[in-house]
mmCIF file of C-alpha atoms in Angstrom:
data_model
loop_
_atom_site.group_PDB
_atom_site.id
_atom_site.type_symbol
_atom_site.label_atom_id
_atom_site.label_comp_id
_atom_site.label_asym_id
_atom_site.label_seq_id
_atom_site.Cartn_x
_atom_site.Cartn_y
_atom_site.Cartn_z
ATOM 1 C CA MET N 1 99.178 78.287 132.450
ATOM 2 C CA GLN N 2 99.934 75.146 130.570
ATOM 3 C CA TYR N 3 100.652 76.613 127.690
ATOM 4 C CA THR N 4 104.603 77.537 126.754
ATOM 5 C CA ALA N 5 105.981 81.042 124.948
ATOM 6 C CA SER N 6 107.884 78.407 123.047
ATOM 7 C CA SER N 7 104.681 76.601 121.745
ATOM 8 C CA PHE N 8 103.136 79.780 121.209
ATOM 9 C CA GLY N 9 105.631 81.136 119.059
ATOM 10 C CA ALA N 10 106.378 78.211 117.413
ATOM 11 C CA PRO N 11 103.979 78.115 114.033
ATOM 12 C CA ILE N 12 105.677 81.460 112.919
ATOM 13 C CA LEU N 13 109.361 80.521 113.409
ATOM 14 C CA LEU N 14 108.286 77.148 111.623
ATOM 15 C CA ALA N 15 106.980 79.666 108.747
ATOM 16 C CA PHE N 16 110.198 81.757 108.849
ATOM 17 C CA GLY N 17 112.499 78.806 109.156
ATOM 18 C CA PRO N 18 116.194 79.568 109.193
ATOM 19 C CA VAL N 19 115.605 83.230 109.354
ATOM 20 C CA ALA N 20 113.928 83.093 112.688
ATOM 21 C CA GLY N 21 117.155 82.188 114.013
ATOM 22 C CA VAL N 22 115.802 79.097 116.286
ATOM 23 C CA THR N 23 118.698 76.632 116.468
ATOM 24 C CA ILE N 24 117.010 72.602 117.250
ATOM 25 C CA THR N 25 119.059 70.255 118.792
ATOM 26 C CA ARG N 26 117.796 66.730 118.738
ATOM 27 C CA THR N 27 119.230 63.900 119.675
ATOM 28 C CA ALA N 28 117.830 60.285 120.501
ATOM 29 C CA ASP N 29 116.785 60.730 124.351
ATOM 30 C CA ALA N 30 116.736 65.075 124.343
ATOM 31 C CA PHE N 31 115.295 68.209 122.372
ATOM 32 C CA ALA N 32 116.216 71.711 123.080
ATOM 33 C CA THR N 33 115.724 74.615 121.401
ATOM 34 C CA HIS N 34 117.549 77.932 121.600
ATOM 35 C CA PRO N 35 116.088 81.069 120.259
ATOM 36 C CA ALA N 36 118.754 83.813 119.419
ATOM 37 C CA ASP N 37 118.005 87.335 117.572
ATOM 38 C CA PRO N 38 119.072 87.309 114.138
ATOM 39 C CA VAL N 39 118.898 91.267 114.338
ATOM 40 C CA LEU N 40 120.570 91.843 117.646
ATOM 41 C CA ASP N 41 123.130 89.136 117.209
ATOM 42 C CA GLY N 42 123.415 88.831 113.621
ATOM 43 C CA MET N 43 123.471 92.890 112.601
ATOM 44 C CA VAL N 44 123.341 95.191 115.284
ATOM 45 C CA PHE N 45 126.314 93.590 117.956
ATOM 46 C CA ARG N 46 128.669 92.994 114.767
ATOM 47 C CA SER N 47 128.447 96.068 113.060
ATOM 48 C CA TRP N 48 128.677 97.799 116.424
ATOM 49 C CA ARG N 49 132.252 95.613 116.775
ATOM 50 C CA GLY N 50 133.146 96.815 113.563
ATOM 51 C CA VAL N 51 132.697 100.316 114.649
ATOM 52 C CA ARG N 52 134.799 99.689 117.576
ATOM 53 C CA VAL N 53 137.466 97.932 115.779
ATOM 54 C CA LEU N 54 137.370 101.008 113.262
ATOM 55 C CA ALA N 55 137.236 103.755 116.254
ATOM 56 C CA ASP N 56 140.416 101.849 118.035
ATOM 57 C CA ARG N 57 142.500 102.489 115.160
ATOM 58 C CA LEU N 58 141.364 106.312 114.791
ATOM 59 C CA ARG N 59 141.920 106.509 118.739
ATOM 60 C CA PRO N 60 145.880 108.053 118.088
ATOM 61 C CA ILE N 61 144.758 111.050 116.352
ATOM 62 C CA GLN N 62 143.051 112.046 119.506
ATOM 63 C CA ARG N 63 145.503 111.808 122.242
ATOM 64 C CA GLY N 64 144.822 115.408 124.065
ATOM 65 C CA ARG N 65 148.307 116.816 123.027
ATOM 66 C CA LEU N 66 148.106 120.674 122.518
ATOM 67 C CA SER N 67 150.901 120.885 120.314
ATOM 68 C CA LEU N 68 149.411 118.193 118.001
ATOM 69 C CA TYR N 69 146.110 120.071 117.642
ATOM 70 C CA LEU N 70 147.885 122.893 116.685
ATOM 71 C CA LEU N 71 149.420 121.212 113.900
ATOM 72 C CA TYR N 72 145.954 119.636 112.437
ATOM 73 C CA ILE N 73 144.733 123.173 112.737
ATOM 74 C CA VAL N 74 147.877 124.411 110.276
ATOM 75 C CA ALA N 75 147.660 121.352 108.240
ATOM 76 C CA THR N 76 144.101 121.764 107.477
ATOM 77 C CA VAL N 77 144.584 125.602 107.075
ATOM 78 C CA ILE N 78 147.190 124.722 104.048
ATOM 79 C CA ALA N 79 145.081 121.944 102.367
ATOM 80 C CA LEU N 80 142.361 124.644 102.615
ATOM 81 C CA LEU N 81 144.540 126.774 100.828
ATOM 82 C CA VAL N 82 146.164 124.166 98.474
ATOM 83 C CA TYR N 83 142.401 123.682 97.075
ATOM 84 C CA LEU N 84 141.464 127.488 96.578
ATOM 85 C CA LEU N 85 144.940 127.671 94.910
ATOM 86 C CA LEU N 86 143.302 124.718 92.545
ATOM 87 C CA ALA N 87 140.198 125.627 92.539
ATOM 88 C CA GLY N 88 141.401 128.943 90.811
ATOM 89 C CA HIS N 89 140.137 131.244 93.382
ATOM 90 C CA ALA N 90 142.341 133.728 94.922
ATOM 91 C CA PRO N 91 141.933 133.792 98.922
ATOM 92 C CA MET C 1 78.145 112.497 108.812
ATOM 93 C CA THR C 2 75.002 111.895 106.702
ATOM 94 C CA VAL C 3 71.932 109.924 107.391
ATOM 95 C CA SER C 4 72.887 107.509 104.195
ATOM 96 C CA ALA C 5 75.830 106.876 105.882
ATOM 97 C CA LEU C 6 74.522 106.018 109.003
ATOM 98 C CA ALA C 7 71.739 103.918 107.583
ATOM 99 C CA ALA C 8 74.395 101.859 105.417
ATOM 100 C CA VAL C 9 76.145 101.050 109.080
ATOM 101 C CA VAL C 10 72.782 100.086 110.530
ATOM 102 C CA VAL C 11 71.607 97.797 107.357
ATOM 103 C CA MET C 12 75.031 96.272 107.825
ATOM 104 C CA LEU C 13 74.988 95.693 111.449
ATOM 105 C CA GLY C 14 71.304 93.999 110.667
ATOM 106 C CA ILE C 15 72.608 91.645 107.765
ATOM 107 C CA ALA C 16 75.990 90.728 109.263
ATOM 108 C CA PRO C 17 74.700 87.321 110.712
ATOM 109 C CA LEU C 18 72.833 86.622 107.621
ATOM 110 C CA LEU C 19 76.228 86.184 105.630
ATOM 111 C CA PRO C 20 77.791 83.225 107.446
ATOM 112 C CA GLY C 21 74.521 81.776 106.914
ATOM 113 C CA VAL C 22 74.286 82.351 102.989
ATOM 114 C CA ALA C 23 77.872 81.034 103.402
ATOM 115 C CA VAL C 24 76.790 77.618 104.881
ATOM 116 C CA ARG C 25 73.869 77.292 102.462
ATOM 117 C CA THR C 26 75.569 77.946 99.332
ATOM 118 C CA LYS C 27 78.100 74.942 100.818
ATOM 119 C CA SER C 28 75.093 72.642 101.898
ATOM 120 C CA LEU C 29 73.886 73.260 98.601
ATOM 121 C CA LEU C 30 76.665 72.652 96.455
ATOM 122 C CA THR C 31 77.747 69.441 98.649
ATOM 123 C CA GLY C 32 73.760 67.981 98.429
ATOM 124 C CA ARG C 33 72.590 68.580 101.801
ATOM 125 C CA HIS C 34 69.920 70.225 103.178
ATOM 126 C CA GLY C 35 71.813 72.360 105.141
ATOM 127 C CA ALA C 36 70.646 74.693 107.929
ATOM 128 C CA PRO C 37 68.271 77.259 107.284
ATOM 129 C CA VAL C 38 69.770 80.625 105.953
ATOM 130 C CA LEU C 39 68.795 82.650 109.371
ATOM 131 C CA GLN C 40 70.163 80.184 111.644
ATOM 132 C CA LEU C 41 72.604 82.620 113.167
ATOM 133 C CA TYR C 42 70.080 85.062 114.188
ATOM 134 C CA HIS C 43 68.305 82.194 116.027
ATOM 135 C CA ASP C 44 71.623 81.145 117.609
ATOM 136 C CA LEU C 45 72.101 84.539 118.975
ATOM 137 C CA TRP C 46 68.593 85.141 120.543
ATOM 138 C CA LYS C 47 69.114 81.759 122.360
ATOM 139 C CA LEU C 48 72.392 82.549 123.348
ATOM 140 C CA LEU C 49 71.331 85.780 124.694
ATOM 141 C CA HIS C 50 69.067 84.518 126.700
ATOM 142 C CA LYS C 51 71.459 82.029 128.278
ATOM 143 C CA GLU C 52 73.241 82.229 131.318
ATOM 144 C CA PRO C 53 76.822 82.329 131.149
ATOM 145 C CA VAL C 54 79.425 80.086 132.755
ATOM 146 C CA TYR C 55 83.144 81.282 133.894
ATOM 147 C CA SER C 56 85.814 78.774 134.681
ATOM 148 C CA THR C 57 87.360 79.563 138.449
ATOM 149 C CA THR C 58 90.292 79.846 136.687
ATOM 150 C CA THR C 59 89.913 82.911 134.200
ATOM 151 C CA THR C 60 90.341 86.180 135.458
ATOM 152 C CA TRP C 61 88.402 89.758 134.023
ATOM 153 C CA ILE C 62 90.597 89.238 131.069
ATOM 154 C CA PHE C 63 88.078 86.629 129.715
ATOM 155 C CA ARG C 64 84.883 88.488 130.565
ATOM 156 C CA ALA C 65 86.614 91.861 128.434
ATOM 157 C CA GLY C 66 87.645 90.015 125.573
ATOM 158 C CA PRO C 67 83.993 89.373 124.087
ATOM 159 C CA LEU C 68 82.873 93.309 124.808
ATOM 160 C CA LEU C 69 86.353 94.383 123.222
ATOM 161 C CA VAL C 70 86.135 92.331 120.418
ATOM 162 C CA LEU C 71 82.538 93.696 119.841
ATOM 163 C CA ALA C 72 83.676 97.246 120.661
ATOM 164 C CA ALA C 73 86.598 97.374 118.227
ATOM 165 C CA LEU C 74 84.679 95.702 115.433
ATOM 166 C CA LEU C 75 81.653 97.933 115.534
ATOM 167 C CA LEU C 76 84.279 101.276 115.520
ATOM 168 C CA ALA C 77 85.554 99.561 112.856
ATOM 169 C CA ALA C 78 82.123 99.587 110.869
ATOM 170 C CA PHE C 79 82.035 103.211 110.902
ATOM 171 C CA LEU C 80 85.364 103.849 108.891
ATOM 172 C CA ILE C 81 84.320 102.419 106.014
ATOM 173 C CA PRO C 82 81.895 104.337 103.724
ATOM 174 C CA LEU C 83 79.510 101.685 103.282
ATOM 175 C CA ASP C 84 77.061 103.693 101.512
ATOM 176 C CA GLY C 85 79.687 104.258 98.964
ATOM 177 C CA ARG C 86 80.216 107.962 99.278
ATOM 178 C CA ALA C 87 81.853 109.064 102.800
ATOM 179 C CA ALA C 88 81.921 107.010 105.792
ATOM 180 C CA PRO C 89 80.226 108.782 109.448
ATOM 181 C CA LEU C 90 83.568 108.754 111.002
ATOM 182 C CA SER C 91 86.844 109.653 108.484
ATOM 183 C CA PHE C 92 90.061 110.817 108.858
ATOM 184 C CA ALA C 93 93.403 111.074 106.966
ATOM 185 C CA GLY C 94 95.037 107.834 107.766
ATOM 186 C CA ASP C 95 91.589 106.039 109.369
ATOM 187 C CA LEU C 96 93.115 102.790 107.098
ATOM 188 C CA VAL C 97 95.737 102.262 110.075
ATOM 189 C CA ALA C 98 93.077 102.889 112.482
ATOM 190 C CA PHE C 99 90.693 100.201 111.038
ATOM 191 C CA ALA C 100 93.556 97.684 110.705
ATOM 192 C CA GLY C 101 94.438 98.924 114.260
ATOM 193 C CA LEU C 102 90.764 98.034 115.341
ATOM 194 C CA LEU C 103 90.867 94.456 113.857
ATOM 195 C CA ALA C 104 94.062 93.581 115.304
ATOM 196 C CA LEU C 105 92.705 95.190 118.771
ATOM 197 C CA ALA C 106 89.627 92.476 118.330
ATOM 198 C CA ARG C 107 91.869 89.709 117.933
ATOM 199 C CA PHE C 108 94.408 90.770 120.712
ATOM 200 C CA ALA C 109 91.233 90.682 122.755
ATOM 201 C CA LEU C 110 90.123 87.635 121.901
ATOM 202 C CA VAL C 111 93.404 85.737 121.748
ATOM 203 C CA LEU C 112 94.162 87.128 125.481
ATOM 204 C CA ALA C 113 90.599 85.909 126.590
ATOM 205 C CA GLY C 114 91.772 82.650 125.113
ATOM 206 C CA LEU C 115 95.197 82.570 126.753
ATOM 207 C CA ASP C 116 93.088 83.697 129.750
ATOM 208 C CA THR C 117 91.393 80.295 130.313
ATOM 209 C CA GLY C 118 95.169 78.798 130.748
ATOM 210 C CA SER C 119 93.956 75.783 128.647
ATOM 211 C CA SER C 120 96.564 74.357 126.343
ATOM 212 C CA PHE C 121 94.170 73.698 123.813
ATOM 213 C CA GLU C 122 92.889 77.481 123.449
ATOM 214 C CA GLY C 123 96.653 78.509 123.858
ATOM 215 C CA MET C 124 97.428 76.991 120.276
ATOM 216 C CA GLY C 125 94.630 78.289 118.467
ATOM 217 C CA ALA C 126 95.660 81.915 119.842
ATOM 218 C CA SER C 127 98.852 81.011 118.405
ATOM 219 C CA ARG C 128 97.365 80.032 115.017
ATOM 220 C CA GLU C 129 95.220 83.369 114.866
ATOM 221 C CA VAL C 130 98.145 85.664 115.508
ATOM 222 C CA THR C 131 100.206 83.862 113.227
ATOM 223 C CA VAL C 132 97.661 83.753 110.476
ATOM 224 C CA ALA C 133 97.533 87.210 111.399
ATOM 225 C CA ALA C 134 101.163 88.122 111.021
ATOM 226 C CA PHE C 135 100.978 87.186 107.428
ATOM 227 C CA ALA C 136 97.728 88.774 106.700
ATOM 228 C CA GLU C 137 98.049 92.221 108.031
ATOM 229 C CA PRO C 138 101.091 93.259 105.389
ATOM 230 C CA ALA C 139 99.185 91.637 102.453
ATOM 231 C CA LEU C 140 96.044 94.050 104.155
ATOM 232 C CA PHE C 141 98.439 97.096 103.968
ATOM 233 C CA LEU C 142 99.968 96.043 100.612
ATOM 234 C CA CYS C 143 96.262 96.191 99.370
ATOM 235 C CA PHE C 144 95.418 99.764 101.012
ATOM 236 C CA THR C 145 98.774 101.019 99.491
ATOM 237 C CA GLY C 146 97.189 100.099 96.031
ATOM 238 C CA LEU C 147 94.211 101.937 96.670
ATOM 239 C CA VAL C 148 95.580 104.950 97.743
ATOM 240 C CA LEU C 149 97.755 105.149 95.068
ATOM 241 C CA ALA C 150 95.203 104.721 92.507
ATOM 242 C CA THR C 151 92.826 106.908 94.437
ATOM 243 C CA GLY C 152 95.766 109.434 95.563
ATOM 244 C CA SER C 153 93.561 109.836 99.292
ATOM 245 C CA VAL C 154 94.970 108.165 102.894
ATOM 246 C CA SER C 155 91.477 107.843 103.827
ATOM 247 C CA LEU C 156 89.131 105.021 103.380
ATOM 248 C CA SER C 157 86.455 107.342 102.599
ATOM 249 C CA GLY C 158 88.606 108.304 99.316
ATOM 250 C CA MET C 159 89.588 105.312 98.622
ATOM 251 C CA LEU C 160 86.909 103.396 98.537
ATOM 252 C CA GLY C 161 84.084 106.139 98.452
ATOM 253 C CA THR C 162 83.495 108.884 95.274
ATOM 254 C CA PRO C 163 87.387 109.214 93.859
ATOM 255 C CA LEU C 164 87.319 105.122 93.196
ATOM 256 C CA GLY C 165 84.804 105.319 90.582
ATOM 257 C CA GLU C 166 86.401 108.003 88.780
ATOM 258 C CA MET C 167 89.641 105.342 89.157
ATOM 259 C CA TRP C 168 88.474 102.520 87.420
ATOM 260 C CA PRO C 169 88.417 103.106 83.870
ATOM 261 C CA ARG C 170 91.440 104.016 83.710
ATOM 262 C CA ALA C 171 93.405 101.307 86.939
ATOM 263 C CA ALA C 172 90.784 98.362 86.238
ATOM 264 C CA PRO C 173 94.053 95.926 86.037
ATOM 265 C CA SER C 174 94.954 96.797 89.231
ATOM 266 C CA LEU C 175 91.879 97.435 91.242
ATOM 267 C CA THR C 176 90.925 93.828 90.003
ATOM 268 C CA LEU C 177 94.015 92.323 91.308
ATOM 269 C CA VAL C 178 93.440 94.439 94.516
ATOM 270 C CA GLY C 179 89.998 93.209 94.984
ATOM 271 C CA ILE C 180 91.388 89.466 94.693
ATOM 272 C CA GLY C 181 93.674 90.192 97.556
ATOM 273 C CA LEU C 182 91.540 91.361 99.728
ATOM 274 C CA PHE C 183 88.794 88.409 98.827
ATOM 275 C CA VAL C 184 91.941 86.110 99.880
ATOM 276 C CA LEU C 185 91.892 88.176 103.439
ATOM 277 C CA LEU C 186 88.422 87.855 103.717
ATOM 278 C CA LEU C 187 88.812 84.001 103.833
ATOM 279 C CA ALA C 188 91.873 84.083 105.898
ATOM 280 C CA GLU C 189 90.384 86.858 108.534
ATOM 281 C CA ASN C 190 87.444 85.379 108.788
ATOM 282 C CA SER C 191 88.989 81.905 109.235
ATOM 283 C CA ARG C 192 86.938 80.490 106.119
ATOM 284 C CA GLY C 193 88.238 77.730 103.977
ATOM 285 C CA PRO C 194 90.700 76.938 102.647
ATOM 286 C CA ILE C 195 92.826 78.684 105.797
ATOM 287 C CA ASP C 196 90.446 76.979 108.512
ATOM 288 C CA ASP C 197 87.001 75.309 108.590
ATOM 289 C CA PRO C 198 84.472 77.387 110.285
ATOM 290 C CA ALA C 199 82.283 74.333 110.748
ATOM 291 C CA THR C 200 84.701 72.313 112.853
ATOM 292 C CA HIS C 201 84.766 71.563 116.697
ATOM 293 C CA LEU C 202 87.206 69.657 118.678
ATOM 294 C CA GLU C 203 89.360 69.253 116.118
ATOM 295 C CA LEU C 204 93.108 69.619 116.230
ATOM 296 C CA THR C 205 93.346 71.550 112.379
ATOM 297 C CA MET C 206 91.090 74.403 113.661
ATOM 298 C CA ILE C 207 92.173 77.997 114.305
ATOM 299 C CA HIS C 208 89.613 80.271 115.210
ATOM 300 C CA GLU C 209 86.693 78.193 116.847
ATOM 301 C CA VAL C 210 89.533 76.638 119.323
ATOM 302 C CA ILE C 211 89.933 80.007 121.015
ATOM 303 C CA VAL C 212 86.473 80.626 121.917
ATOM 304 C CA LEU C 213 85.423 77.375 123.223
ATOM 305 C CA ASP C 214 85.399 78.444 126.819
ATOM 306 C CA HIS C 215 83.045 81.340 125.975
ATOM 307 C CA SER C 216 79.252 80.814 126.577
ATOM 308 C CA GLY C 217 76.017 82.513 126.799
ATOM 309 C CA PRO C 218 75.831 85.954 126.111
ATOM 310 C CA ASP C 219 79.353 86.180 125.643
ATOM 311 C CA LEU C 220 79.491 83.500 123.042
ATOM 312 C CA ALA C 221 76.633 85.386 121.167
ATOM 313 C CA VAL C 222 78.737 88.787 121.131
ATOM 314 C CA ILE C 223 82.040 86.742 119.906
ATOM 315 C CA LEU C 224 79.505 85.155 116.755
ATOM 316 C CA TYR C 225 78.200 88.467 116.100
ATOM 317 C CA GLY C 226 81.605 89.756 116.252
ATOM 318 C CA SER C 227 82.961 87.173 113.932
ATOM 319 C CA ALA C 228 79.664 87.731 111.184
ATOM 320 C CA LEU C 229 80.365 91.490 111.669
ATOM 321 C CA LYS C 230 84.017 90.764 110.180
ATOM 322 C CA LEU C 231 83.039 88.979 107.633
ATOM 323 C CA GLY C 232 80.747 91.765 106.692
ATOM 324 C CA LEU C 233 83.135 94.255 106.855
ATOM 325 C CA PHE C 234 85.844 92.811 104.763
ATOM 326 C CA GLY C 235 82.857 92.236 102.574
ATOM 327 C CA ALA C 236 81.842 95.498 102.350
ATOM 328 C CA LEU C 237 85.879 96.110 101.075
ATOM 329 C CA VAL C 238 85.512 93.740 98.434
ATOM 330 C CA VAL C 239 82.330 95.040 97.028
ATOM 331 C CA SER C 240 83.343 98.579 97.644
ATOM 332 C CA VAL C 241 86.392 97.723 95.318
ATOM 333 C CA PHE C 242 84.688 96.121 92.707
ATOM 334 C CA ALA C 243 81.118 98.091 92.948
ATOM 335 C CA PRO C 244 81.654 101.990 93.397
ATOM 336 C CA ARG C 245 78.352 103.129 94.234
ATOM 337 C CA ALA C 246 78.851 107.060 94.479
ATOM 338 C CA GLY C 247 76.724 107.793 91.663
ATOM 339 C CA LEU C 248 73.877 106.101 92.609
ATOM 340 C CA SER C 249 70.981 107.190 95.275
ATOM 341 C CA ALA C 250 71.750 106.707 98.567
ATOM 342 C CA PRO C 251 69.056 103.942 98.960
ATOM 343 C CA ALA C 252 70.174 101.867 96.116
ATOM 344 C CA ALA C 253 74.026 101.932 97.026
ATOM 345 C CA ILE C 254 72.850 100.693 100.145
ATOM 346 C CA ALA C 255 71.141 97.852 98.306
ATOM 347 C CA ILE C 256 73.877 96.740 96.136
ATOM 348 C CA LEU C 257 76.080 96.894 99.171
ATOM 349 C CA ALA C 258 73.534 94.215 100.796
ATOM 350 C CA LEU C 259 73.089 92.125 97.609
ATOM 351 C CA GLY C 260 77.366 92.305 97.267
ATOM 352 C CA LEU C 261 77.996 90.996 100.492
ATOM 353 C CA CYS C 262 75.627 88.187 99.998
ATOM 354 C CA ILE C 263 77.496 87.628 96.447
ATOM 355 C CA VAL C 264 80.703 87.713 98.788
ATOM 356 C CA ALA C 265 78.951 85.232 101.159
ATOM 357 C CA VAL C 266 78.018 82.584 98.388
ATOM 358 C CA ALA C 267 81.609 82.933 96.605
ATOM 359 C CA VAL C 268 82.959 82.118 100.217
ATOM 360 C CA GLY C 269 80.600 78.886 100.288
ATOM 361 C CA ILE C 270 81.450 78.014 96.716
ATOM 362 C CA VAL C 271 85.176 78.177 97.809
ATOM 363 C CA GLU C 272 84.623 76.455 101.000
ATOM 364 C CA SER C 273 83.059 73.896 98.459
ATOM 365 C CA VAL C 274 85.753 73.263 95.632
ATOM 366 C CA THR C 275 89.010 73.484 98.213
ATOM 367 C CA ALA C 276 90.219 71.166 100.397
ATOM 368 C CA ARG C 277 91.850 72.805 103.623
ATOM 369 C CA LEU C 278 95.304 73.609 103.267
ATOM 370 C CA ARG C 279 97.958 72.641 105.508
ATOM 371 C CA LEU C 280 98.854 74.877 108.408
ATOM 372 C CA VAL C 281 102.349 75.473 106.816
ATOM 373 C CA ARG C 282 100.634 76.419 103.528
ATOM 374 C CA VAL C 283 98.699 79.151 104.809
ATOM 375 C CA PRO C 284 101.691 81.806 105.090
ATOM 376 C CA GLN C 285 102.175 81.066 101.112
ATOM 377 C CA LEU C 286 98.443 81.674 100.940
ATOM 378 C CA LEU C 287 98.936 85.277 102.119
ATOM 379 C CA VAL C 288 102.327 85.756 100.500
ATOM 380 C CA GLY C 289 100.212 85.293 97.168
ATOM 381 C CA ALA C 290 97.266 87.775 98.444
ATOM 382 C CA GLY C 291 100.408 90.416 98.730
ATOM 383 C CA VAL C 292 101.516 89.714 95.604
ATOM 384 C CA PHE C 293 98.333 90.167 93.964
ATOM 385 C CA ALA C 294 98.272 93.494 95.812
ATOM 386 C CA ALA C 295 101.867 94.136 94.997
ATOM 387 C CA PHE C 296 101.602 93.798 91.063
ATOM 388 C CA GLY C 297 98.323 96.083 91.467
ATOM 389 C CA MET C 298 100.745 98.930 92.703
ATOM 390 C CA ILE C 299 103.317 98.391 90.195
ATOM 391 C CA LEU C 300 100.646 98.354 87.189
ATOM 392 C CA LEU C 301 99.304 101.949 88.858
ATOM 393 C CA LEU C 302 103.106 103.058 89.033
ATOM 394 C CA ALA C 303 104.012 102.173 85.299
#
């Protein structure tokens, strides 16, 4: 097989230009192309990193201490009661 | 499945090799040459069918299976279009996706057979063929979507059959735009000018012809017939959009299809005579343009 995959994909990558995510390094004596994945690298991985940072921030809530969970339940019940009181319904 | 639907398929299979001949004849008349006979392709097919195929030792079964797969896919696709203007012999909800899929399968088989030869020249042609297809297919689906919106049917028989004729008075601008989009796709999918020049051989600018360079004998005959049939199928789409024939008797509908196909072939010849071939990087723009035509047709329907 003389024909390479990068040659096969070249016309359509050319048509899509910068969106295709291929970086071309061209110097006087060398030529190199590096395909990147705009969807995976640019969108999926980037948003995944965002989710991870957010999850790290929220981690202190979930420590596994029973007293803390009881406090959450009490806080939720109080919040619901306040809501019902403000909404004008008797509990 | 009706007799008229089957008869229309038989007529289509019979006159398909005529269409490239008509296009070439138109081209030669317009450019002041004598040109090949209109029935040249029938003679070529007959000649090739009696020759012995030659296979390179580097090729595998993929190369031999390619032409057969191309023909099988295109024959099946012919049964999905309502050629008699009423209903196709084979029809189900969503068969437009099957139609596009069969065309893609035919192209895939051809491209694999081309790559199987190991020649970088055929690889280049294969690469160009799939590049053009990558832009043509979304445009085809946009055209189909326009027809689906116009007729409210998700089957080719509904889109191009009886309901289409009733929609013409109400949706003429949209259907005209979709028809023009389909004609541009016909030029692109069948490697006609200004996208490709079917008359060239051994030239670095060609697309379709280069993939089939290594095929010979009956294999080449099958591929040539497949190309002609594909031109006929796209021609039938264009004719069906512009000339709904559900109100006519079956023989008249089929006769108008045959006449319409010849007119489409003449139009292809005229386009090829008056336009220069586009640079390869411009081809996607033309196909996106075809998609824009169909999209405007859709917007007019939604408005």
